[in-house]
Coordinates of C-alpha atoms in Angstrom, one line a residue:
M24 CA 79.9 96.4 88.4
I25 CA 82.9 97.5 89.3
K26 CA 82.9 99.4 92.6
F27 CA 84.9 102.8 93.7
L28 CA 86.2 101.1 96.3
D29 CA 85.4 97.7 97.7
L30 CA 86.5 97.5 101.2
K31 CA 86.8 94.2 101.9
K32 CA 88.5 93.0 99.0
V33 CA 91.5 95.6 100.2
N34 CA 91.4 94.5 103.2
D35 CA 91.5 90.7 102.2
L36 CA 95.2 91.4 100.8
Y37 CA 96.5 91.8 104.0
E38 CA 94.9 88.6 105.1
P39 CA 95.5 85.7 106.9
R40 CA 98.0 88.3 109.0
L41 CA 95.3 90.7 109.4
S42 CA 93.0 88.3 111.5
H43 CA 96.3 87.0 113.7
A44 CA 97.0 90.8 114.3
I45 CA 93.1 91.2 115.9
K46 CA 93.2 87.6 117.4
R47 CA 97.1 88.7 119.0
V48 CA 95.4 92.1 120.8
V49 CA 91.6 90.2 122.0
E50 CA 94.1 87.9 123.6
S51 CA 96.7 89.9 124.9
G52 CA 93.4 91.7 127.1
R53 CA 95.4 94.6 126.4
Y54 CA 92.9 97.0 124.4
V55 CA 93.9 100.6 125.2
G56 CA 97.6 101.4 124.7
G57 CA 100.1 99.0 125.3
G58 CA 102.5 97.3 122.6
E59 CA 99.9 98.1 119.1
L60 CA 100.7 101.7 120.4
E61 CA 104.2 101.8 120.7
R62 CA 105.4 100.2 117.6
F63 CA 102.5 102.6 115.9
E64 CA 104.7 105.2 116.7
S65 CA 107.6 103.6 116.1
L66 CA 106.5 103.0 112.7
M67 CA 104.6 106.7 112.2
K68 CA 108.4 108.9 112.8
G69 CA 109.7 106.9 110.2
V70 CA 106.7 107.4 107.6
S71 CA 106.6 111.0 108.8
G72 CA 110.2 111.8 109.3
A73 CA 108.5 113.7 113.4
D74 CA 109.9 113.1 116.3
Y75 CA 107.4 112.9 117.8
V76 CA 103.5 111.0 117.1
I77 CA 100.6 111.3 118.8
P78 CA 97.9 108.7 118.2
T79 CA 94.2 110.1 118.5
G80 CA 90.9 109.1 117.8
N81 CA 90.4 110.3 114.2
G82 CA 91.7 113.0 112.1
L83 CA 89.9 115.6 113.0
D84 CA 90.7 115.3 116.3
A85 CA 94.3 115.1 115.4
L86 CA 94.0 118.4 113.2
T87 CA 92.1 120.3 115.9
L88 CA 94.5 119.1 119.2
I89 CA 97.5 120.0 117.0
L90 CA 95.8 123.9 116.5
E91 CA 94.1 124.0 120.4
G92 CA 98.0 122.3 121.7
Y93 CA 99.5 126.1 119.9
K94 CA 96.9 127.8 122.3
F95 CA 97.8 126.5 125.2
A96 CA 101.5 126.7 123.9
G97 CA 100.8 130.6 123.9
K98 CA 101.5 130.9 120.1
L99 CA 97.9 130.9 118.8
K100 CA 94.7 132.5 120.7
T101 CA 91.3 132.5 120.2
G102 CA 90.0 134.7 117.2
D103 CA 93.5 133.9 115.6
E104 CA 93.1 133.5 111.8
V105 CA 94.3 130.5 110.3
I106 CA 94.3 130.5 106.3
V107 CA 92.8 127.5 104.6
P108 CA 92.3 125.9 101.0
A109 CA 88.7 126.7 99.9
N110 CA 88.9 123.2 98.2
T111 CA 89.0 120.6 100.7
Y112 CA 86.9 118.6 102.9
I113 CA 85.1 120.1 105.4
A114 CA 87.2 118.5 108.2
T115 CA 89.8 121.2 107.9
F116 CA 87.0 124.2 108.9
L117 CA 85.9 122.3 111.4
A118 CA 88.9 121.9 113.4
V119 CA 89.9 125.9 112.8
W120 CA 86.3 126.5 114.2
R121 CA 86.4 123.6 117.4
A122 CA 89.6 125.8 118.7
G123 CA 88.0 129.3 118.8
L124 CA 90.0 130.3 115.6
T125 CA 88.9 132.0 112.6
P126 CA 89.1 130.3 108.9
V127 CA 89.9 132.1 106.1
A128 CA 89.5 130.4 102.6
V129 CA 91.9 131.0 99.2
D130 CA 91.3 129.6 95.9
A131 CA 92.7 126.8 94.4
D132 CA 94.8 126.4 92.1
R133 CA 92.9 124.8 88.3
L134 CA 96.3 123.0 87.6
T135 CA 96.7 121.3 91.1
M136 CA 93.4 121.5 92.9
N137 CA 95.5 122.2 95.8
I138 CA 95.8 125.6 97.3
D139 CA 96.8 128.8 95.2
F140 CA 100.0 129.8 96.2
G141 CA 100.0 132.8 94.9
K142 CA 97.3 133.8 96.2
I143 CA 97.9 133.8 99.7
E144 CA 99.8 136.4 100.4
S145 CA 96.5 138.8 99.9
A146 CA 95.2 136.7 102.5
V147 CA 97.7 137.3 105.3
T148 CA 96.3 140.1 108.2
E149 CA 98.0 141.3 111.2
R150 CA 95.8 138.6 113.0
T151 CA 96.8 135.6 110.7
R152 CA 98.9 133.5 112.5
A153 CA 98.8 130.3 111.1
I154 CA 98.0 128.3 107.6
I155 CA 97.4 124.8 106.8
I156 CA 97.7 123.0 103.9
V157 CA 96.3 120.5 102.1
H158 CA 97.7 117.9 100.2
L159 CA 94.5 116.7 99.1
Y160 CA 93.7 113.9 96.5
G161 CA 96.8 112.7 98.0
K162 CA 99.3 115.6 96.1
I163 CA 102.0 117.1 98.3
A164 CA 101.2 120.7 98.3
F165 CA 104.0 122.7 99.0
D166 CA 106.5 125.7 97.4
S167 CA 109.1 128.0 97.8
R168 CA 106.2 131.2 97.8
L169 CA 104.9 128.7 101.5
A170 CA 108.3 128.9 102.5
E171 CA 109.1 132.2 102.4
L172 CA 105.6 133.3 103.4
K173 CA 105.9 131.7 106.7
K174 CA 109.8 133.3 106.9
K175 CA 108.1 136.7 106.2
Y176 CA 104.9 136.3 108.6
S177 CA 106.3 134.3 111.0
L178 CA 103.5 131.6 110.3
L179 CA 102.4 128.5 111.8
V180 CA 102.6 125.9 108.8
I181 CA 100.5 122.6 109.8
E182 CA 99.8 120.5 107.0
D183 CA 96.5 118.2 107.3
C184 CA 97.6 115.0 105.6
A185 CA 94.5 113.2 105.7
Q186 CA 94.4 112.1 102.1
S187 CA 98.6 112.0 101.4
I188 CA 100.4 109.7 104.0
G189 CA 103.6 108.0 102.0
A190 CA 103.8 110.9 99.2
K191 CA 107.1 112.9 99.7
L192 CA 108.7 116.0 98.2
N193 CA 112.0 115.7 96.9
S194 CA 112.5 112.6 99.5
V195 CA 111.1 114.8 102.3
S196 CA 107.9 112.8 103.6
C197 CA 104.8 115.0 104.3
G198 CA 104.4 115.4 108.2
S199 CA 107.4 116.8 108.2
L200 CA 106.8 119.7 105.8
G201 CA 106.1 122.1 108.1
N202 CA 105.4 122.4 112.0
A203 CA 103.2 120.1 112.6
S204 CA 100.5 117.4 110.8
A205 CA 97.6 115.8 111.7
F206 CA 96.6 112.1 109.7
S207 CA 93.2 110.3 109.2
F208 CA 93.3 106.0 109.5
Y209 CA 89.5 106.0 108.4
P210 CA 88.6 103.0 106.4
T211 CA 88.6 104.7 103.2
K212 CA 92.5 106.4 103.1
N213 CA 95.1 104.6 101.2
V214 CA 96.1 102.9 105.4
G215 CA 92.9 102.2 106.5
A216 CA 92.2 101.3 110.1
M217 CA 89.1 99.1 110.3
G218 CA 87.5 102.0 112.3
D219 CA 88.4 105.5 112.9
G220 CA 91.7 106.3 114.1
G221 CA 94.1 109.3 113.8
A222 CA 97.7 110.8 114.6
V223 CA 99.3 113.8 114.9
A224 CA 102.9 114.0 114.3
T225 CA 105.8 117.1 115.0
S226 CA 109.1 117.6 115.7
D227 CA 108.1 120.3 118.3
V228 CA 108.9 118.9 121.6
E229 CA 106.4 121.2 123.3
L230 CA 104.0 121.1 121.1
A231 CA 103.8 117.2 121.5
D232 CA 104.2 117.0 125.3
V233 CA 100.9 119.2 125.5
I234 CA 98.8 117.1 123.2
R235 CA 99.1 113.9 124.2
S236 CA 98.0 115.0 127.5
L237 CA 95.4 116.9 125.2
S238 CA 94.3 114.0 124.3
N239 CA 93.8 112.2 127.3
Y240 CA 91.6 113.9 129.3
G241 CA 94.5 116.3 129.6
S242 CA 96.5 114.8 132.5
D243 CA 100.3 114.4 132.6
R244 CA 100.0 111.3 135.1
R245 CA 97.0 109.2 136.1
Y246 CA 94.6 111.4 137.9
H247 CA 96.0 114.8 137.8
N248 CA 94.7 117.1 134.5
I249 CA 96.6 120.0 134.0
Y250 CA 94.3 121.2 130.5
K251 CA 91.0 120.5 130.2
G252 CA 91.1 118.1 127.7
V253 CA 89.1 115.8 125.7
N254 CA 89.4 111.7 125.1
S255 CA 90.9 111.0 121.8
R256 CA 93.1 108.0 121.8
L257 CA 93.8 105.3 119.0
D258 CA 92.7 101.4 120.4
A259 CA 95.1 99.0 119.8
I260 CA 93.1 96.4 117.8
Q261 CA 92.7 99.9 115.3
A262 CA 97.0 99.7 115.7
A263 CA 97.2 96.8 115.1
V264 CA 95.6 96.7 111.6
V265 CA 97.0 99.8 110.5
N266 CA 100.2 98.8 111.8
L267 CA 100.4 96.2 109.3
K268 CA 99.4 98.0 106.3
L269 CA 102.3 100.7 107.7
E270 CA 105.0 98.5 107.3
S271 CA 103.8 97.9 103.4
I272 CA 104.0 102.0 103.0
D273 CA 105.8 102.2 100.2
E274 CA 103.7 99.1 98.0
I275 CA 100.4 101.0 98.7
S276 CA 102.2 104.0 97.5
S277 CA 103.5 102.5 93.9
R278 CA 100.3 100.6 93.4
R279 CA 98.3 103.4 93.4
V280 CA 101.1 105.4 90.8
C281 CA 100.5 102.6 88.8
R282 CA 97.1 102.6 88.5
A283 CA 97.3 106.3 88.2
A284 CA 100.2 106.1 85.3
L285 CA 97.7 103.9 83.8
Y286 CA 94.8 106.2 83.8
E287 CA 97.2 108.6 82.3
R288 CA 98.8 107.4 79.4
L289 CA 94.9 105.1 78.1
I290 CA 92.5 108.2 79.1
D291 CA 92.6 110.2 75.6
N292 CA 89.2 112.5 75.4
D293 CA 88.5 115.8 74.9
D294 CA 85.7 116.3 77.5
I295 CA 87.9 114.8 80.2
V296 CA 90.6 117.2 82.0
K297 CA 93.0 114.5 83.6
P298 CA 95.2 115.3 86.9
M299 CA 98.2 116.2 87.0
F300 CA 100.6 113.1 86.7
S301 CA 103.2 112.7 88.9
D302 CA 105.4 109.6 89.7
D303 CA 108.2 110.4 91.9
F304 CA 105.4 110.2 94.9
S305 CA 104.7 113.3 95.4
N306 CA 101.2 111.8 94.5
V307 CA 100.4 109.2 95.9
Y308 CA 96.3 109.3 94.7
H309 CA 93.9 108.5 97.1
Q310 CA 91.9 109.7 94.8
Y311 CA 91.9 110.3 91.3
V312 CA 90.2 113.2 89.7
V313 CA 89.0 113.9 86.7
R314 CA 86.8 117.0 85.3
T315 CA 84.4 117.5 83.1
R316 CA 81.7 120.3 82.5
H317 CA 79.3 117.2 81.8
R318 CA 79.6 115.6 84.8
D319 CA 76.3 114.1 85.6
L320 CA 75.4 112.6 81.9
F321 CA 79.4 111.2 82.1
R322 CA 78.2 109.0 85.3
E323 CA 75.7 108.4 84.2
F324 CA 77.3 106.7 81.3
L325 CA 80.2 104.9 83.1
L326 CA 77.8 103.7 85.5
K327 CA 75.5 102.1 82.9
H328 CA 78.7 100.3 81.7
G329 CA 79.2 99.1 85.2
I330 CA 81.8 101.7 86.5
E331 CA 80.5 103.5 90.1
T332 CA 82.2 107.2 90.6
D333 CA 82.4 109.4 93.1
C334 CA 82.6 113.3 93.7
H335 CA 85.5 114.9 95.8
Y336 CA 82.8 117.2 96.9
D337 CA 80.2 117.9 94.6
V338 CA 79.6 121.2 97.4
A339 CA 82.6 123.1 98.1
A340 CA 82.8 123.9 101.6
I341 CA 82.8 127.1 101.6
D342 CA 79.2 126.7 99.9
Q343 CA 77.7 123.9 103.0
P344 CA 74.9 125.2 104.8
C345 CA 77.2 125.4 108.4
C346 CA 79.6 128.0 106.3
S347 CA 76.8 130.4 104.8
G348 CA 77.6 134.0 104.6
E349 CA 81.0 133.3 105.9
F350 CA 83.2 133.5 103.0
I351 CA 82.1 136.1 100.1
G352 CA 85.4 136.3 97.8
D353 CA 86.5 135.5 94.9
Y354 CA 86.2 131.3 95.0
E355 CA 85.7 130.7 91.4
V356 CA 88.4 128.2 91.0
T357 CA 87.4 126.3 93.7
R358 CA 83.4 126.2 93.0
E359 CA 84.2 125.2 89.6
I360 CA 86.8 122.1 90.7
A361 CA 83.2 121.4 93.1
S362 CA 81.3 121.7 89.8
T363 CA 83.2 119.7 87.3
C364 CA 85.1 117.1 89.5
V365 CA 84.1 113.1 89.0
S366 CA 86.3 110.7 91.2
L367 CA 87.6 107.3 88.9
P368 CA 88.4 104.4 91.5
I369 CA 91.9 104.1 92.2
G370 CA 92.0 101.8 95.0
D371 CA 93.5 98.4 95.6
H372 CA 90.2 96.3 94.5
L373 CA 91.4 97.1 91.1
D374 CA 93.4 95.1 88.7
E375 CA 95.4 96.4 86.4
S376 CA 91.9 94.5 83.2
Q377 CA 90.1 96.5 85.2
C378 CA 91.7 100.7 84.9
R379 CA 92.2 99.6 81.5
M380 CA 88.7 99.0 80.8
I381 CA 87.6 101.9 82.2
A382 CA 89.9 104.2 80.3
E383 CA 88.0 102.3 77.3
V384 CA 84.7 103.4 78.3
V385 CA 86.2 106.8 79.6
N386 CA 87.7 107.1 75.9
K387 CA 83.9 105.8 74.8
F388 CA 82.3 109.2 76.6
K389 CA 80.9 111.8 74.2
A390 CA 78.9 114.4 75.2
N391 CA 76.8 115.4 72.6
R392 CA 75.7 111.9 72.4

């Protein structure tokens, strides 16, 4: 059986350095804050291209804290509208709601599966103050139209980089394309911790100061709380694990691009739509998402041949029960993606021979069989 993802095999790539890093933290007696967090911030500044990095407990907290930080900074207020992609994980919407703001969903582009930049302007109203772009599946979502809209309507641009760490657009890293960005280090990510973890990156010093306080009980110094904050911190053991992998971020991205290149070259099946291929790090392939109108048959066929798959995501965020009745617009492409998407294995547990085997089996699939 080729697993969709095998985290033990992924983390075995970093042994024995991984165990040594964890042991180093255990023996230090410093489990919150300290040198590992300082190193994490330094490494993430390099990866994101931002001037300031604030570690958080998880990616959802990171995105929420950006929005709440802008509220405390006076750039957003309760009820303001935030444009979000309809095709994203539910966390993007949850962050907007948690911050007391209103998400406005925009349909996806059929080719990129990211937000359709041609449909954003029609969603802008007098209440629109920000847009969250999600670099979904690891593919950068940014173009000149967004820059024009940002300037025309004075919009804040917030990046959801939960799936795109290491991705770059014309040598500019995701994390510094907008005003602020949120990262996740959930274990399944390209750079995964061994638990939850996240970070905010920004070059806005005022926002960085507010978020750093908000994430630590709203305090600006010990026992002095200037905001009604939360406890959202990255612990030292998770920082040590992530630091080890951040040192190899380019190699991690390169390996995923190479596997995607194999799929691009070898998969040839009229029943299967492959994603756009990029070898310039504008896509770091957190997921390799193909589409087929015969999804159930396709997944059953691959499983019969010993290949696990997944769906990201088989129910669109706008159609989740918690969103009932909130999004009534035309989301044809988003729903089409949700009903046809299949994620093939792409992680660091695979070798070239397994990728070739997967492509061979995909090519044997026939819907009318």
